PDB file of C-alpha atoms in Angstrom:
ATOM      1  CA  SER A  21      -6.618   7.765 -12.240  1.00 44.00           C
ATOM      2  CA  SER A  22     -10.332   8.827 -12.720  1.00 46.00           C
ATOM      3  CA  ASP A  23     -12.159  10.143  -9.838  1.00 50.00           C
ATOM      4  CA  LYS A  24     -14.677   7.543  -9.817  1.00 50.00           C
ATOM      5  CA  SER A  25     -12.146   4.500  -8.984  1.00 54.00           C
ATOM      6  CA  THR A  26     -10.104   6.717  -6.073  1.00 65.00           C
ATOM      7  CA  GLY A  27     -13.363   6.813  -3.859  1.00 89.00           C
ATOM      8  CA  ALA A  28     -12.421   3.232  -1.818  1.00 94.00           C
ATOM      9  CA  VAL A  29      -9.098   3.955  -1.991  1.00 95.00           C
ATOM     10  CA  ASP A  30      -9.241   7.458  -0.532  1.00 95.00           C
ATOM     11  CA  MET A  31     -11.868   6.427   2.211  1.00 96.00           C
ATOM     12  CA  TRP A  32      -9.265   3.727   3.230  1.00 96.00           C
ATOM     13  CA  LEU A  33      -6.783   6.677   2.855  1.00 97.00           C
ATOM     14  CA  ASP A  34      -9.068   8.635   5.508  1.00 96.00           C
ATOM     15  CA  LYS A  35      -9.491   5.839   7.996  1.00 96.00           C
ATOM     16  CA  ILE A  36      -5.907   4.749   8.040  1.00 96.00           C
ATOM     17  CA  GLY A  37      -4.030   8.180   7.790  1.00 96.00           C
ATOM     18  CA  ARG A  38      -2.731   9.561   4.668  1.00 95.00           C
ATOM     19  CA  GLY A  39       0.695  11.253   6.499  1.00 95.00           C
ATOM     20  CA  ASN A  40       1.757   7.324   8.558  1.00 96.00           C
ATOM     21  CA  SER A  41       3.613   4.779   6.850  1.00 96.00           C
ATOM     22  CA  ALA A  42       0.359   2.211   5.794  1.00 97.00           C
ATOM     23  CA  GLY A  43      -1.030   5.799   4.148  1.00 98.00           C
ATOM     24  CA  LYS A  44       1.861   6.629   2.095  1.00 97.00           C
ATOM     25  CA  ILE A  45       2.372   2.892   0.871  1.00 97.00           C
ATOM     26  CA  LEU A  46      -1.263   2.419   0.014  1.00 97.00           C
ATOM     27  CA  ALA A  47      -1.155   5.954  -2.008  1.00 97.00           C
ATOM     28  CA  LEU A  48       1.868   4.720  -3.551  1.00 97.00           C
ATOM     29  CA  LEU A  49       0.516   1.619  -4.794  1.00 97.00           C
ATOM     30  CA  ARG A  50      -2.681   3.010  -6.278  1.00 96.00           C
ATOM     31  CA  ASP A  51      -0.698   6.126  -7.946  1.00 95.00           C
ATOM     32  CA  ARG A  52       1.551   3.374  -9.813  1.00 95.00           C
ATOM     33  CA  ASN A  53      -0.919   0.853 -10.020  1.00 91.00           C
ATOM     34  CA  GLY A  54       0.289  -2.124 -12.219  1.00 88.00           C
ATOM     35  CA  VAL A  55       4.138  -1.633 -10.798  1.00 92.00           C
ATOM     36  CA  LYS A  56       4.762  -4.216  -8.150  1.00 93.00           C
ATOM     37  CA  TYR A  57       7.227  -3.435  -5.775  1.00 97.00           C
ATOM     38  CA  THR A  58       9.407  -5.740  -3.204  1.00 97.00           C
ATOM     39  CA  GLU A  59       9.076  -4.897   0.623  1.00 94.00           C
ATOM     40  CA  HIS A  60      12.503  -3.451   0.328  1.00 95.00           C
ATOM     41  CA  GLN A  61      11.653  -0.897  -2.495  1.00 97.00           C
ATOM     42  CA  LEU A  62       8.512  -0.068  -0.842  1.00 97.00           C
ATOM     43  CA  ARG A  63      10.454   0.672   2.542  1.00 96.00           C
ATOM     44  CA  THR A  64      13.106   2.603   0.692  1.00 96.00           C
ATOM     45  CA  LEU A  65      10.112   4.641  -1.524  1.00 96.00           C
ATOM     46  CA  VAL A  66       8.107   5.696   1.843  1.00 96.00           C
ATOM     47  CA  GLY A  67      11.245   6.308   3.803  1.00 96.00           C
ATOM     48  CA  ILE A  68      10.852   3.608   6.374  1.00 95.00           C
ATOM     49  CA  SER A  69      14.366   2.291   7.870  1.00 92.00           C
ATOM     50  CA  ALA A  70      15.515  -1.120   7.309  1.00 88.00           C
ATOM     51  CA  LYS A  71      16.374  -1.274  10.810  1.00 89.00           C
ATOM     52  CA  SER A  72      13.193  -0.486  12.387  1.00 90.00           C
ATOM     53  CA  SER A  73      10.060  -2.612  12.568  1.00 92.00           C
ATOM     54  CA  GLY A  74       8.129   0.068  10.793  1.00 94.00           C
ATOM     55  CA  PHE A  75       7.205  -1.830   7.356  1.00 95.00           C
ATOM     56  CA  ALA A  76       5.477  -4.649   9.270  1.00 94.00           C
ATOM     57  CA  THR A  77       3.442  -2.395  11.398  1.00 95.00           C
ATOM     58  CA  ALA A  78       2.496  -0.089   8.502  1.00 96.00           C
ATOM     59  CA  ILE A  79       1.631  -3.219   6.047  1.00 96.00           C
ATOM     60  CA  ARG A  80      -0.340  -5.119   8.957  1.00 96.00           C
ATOM     61  CA  PRO A  81      -3.677  -3.055   8.780  1.00 97.00           C
ATOM     62  CA  LEU A  82      -3.198  -3.085   4.559  1.00 98.00           C
ATOM     63  CA  LYS A  83      -2.632  -6.653   4.444  1.00 97.00           C
ATOM     64  CA  ARG A  84      -5.794  -7.481   7.329  1.00 97.00           C
ATOM     65  CA  ASN A  85      -8.264  -5.092   5.339  1.00 97.00           C
ATOM     66  CA  ASN A  86      -7.287  -6.869   2.324  1.00 97.00           C
ATOM     67  CA  LEU A  87      -5.915  -3.420   0.543  1.00 97.00           C
ATOM     68  CA  VAL A  88      -3.092  -4.944  -0.097  1.00 97.00           C
ATOM     69  CA  GLN A  89      -1.952  -8.264  -1.622  1.00 95.00           C
ATOM     70  CA  GLU A  90       1.627 -10.097  -1.785  1.00 94.00           C
ATOM     71  CA  GLN A  91       2.220 -12.004  -5.145  1.00 92.00           C
ATOM     72  CA  ASN A  92       6.044 -13.565  -5.558  1.00 95.00           C
ATOM     73  CA  GLY A  93       7.286 -11.785  -3.110  1.00 94.00           C
ATOM     74  CA  TYR A  94       5.949  -8.542  -4.525  1.00 97.00           C
ATOM     75  CA  VAL A  95       3.346  -6.309  -2.668  1.00 96.00           C
ATOM     76  CA  ILE A  96       0.483  -4.749  -5.109  1.00 95.00           C
ATOM     77  CA  ILE A  97      -3.201  -3.429  -4.405  1.00 96.00           C
ATOM     78  CA  ASN A  98      -6.128  -5.489  -4.247  1.00 95.00           C
ATOM     79  CA  PRO A  99      -7.544  -4.367  -7.820  1.00 93.00           C
ATOM     80  CA  GLU A 100     -10.897  -5.018  -6.223  1.00 93.00           C
ATOM     81  CA  ILE A 101     -10.687  -1.923  -4.265  1.00 93.00           C
ATOM     82  CA  LEU A 102      -9.400   0.408  -7.363  1.00 88.00           C
TER      83      LEU A 102
END
């Protein structure tokens, strides 16, 4: 990705935290822009246990800040922040 298009995402990663699950989800969706993932796939890719509430906790600030969107059961990055 080009430097100019990652500014907004980088700002949010700094705010949210790159090392936590929310940051990992956002970075993954940015790096693989255009790929749609189910919640289960994202959970697996960032290492959140299926038995924990970690995914709900991680996705909440991303949705609240309109960084990700759900479409037909898939989670995608909001194209407006790219």
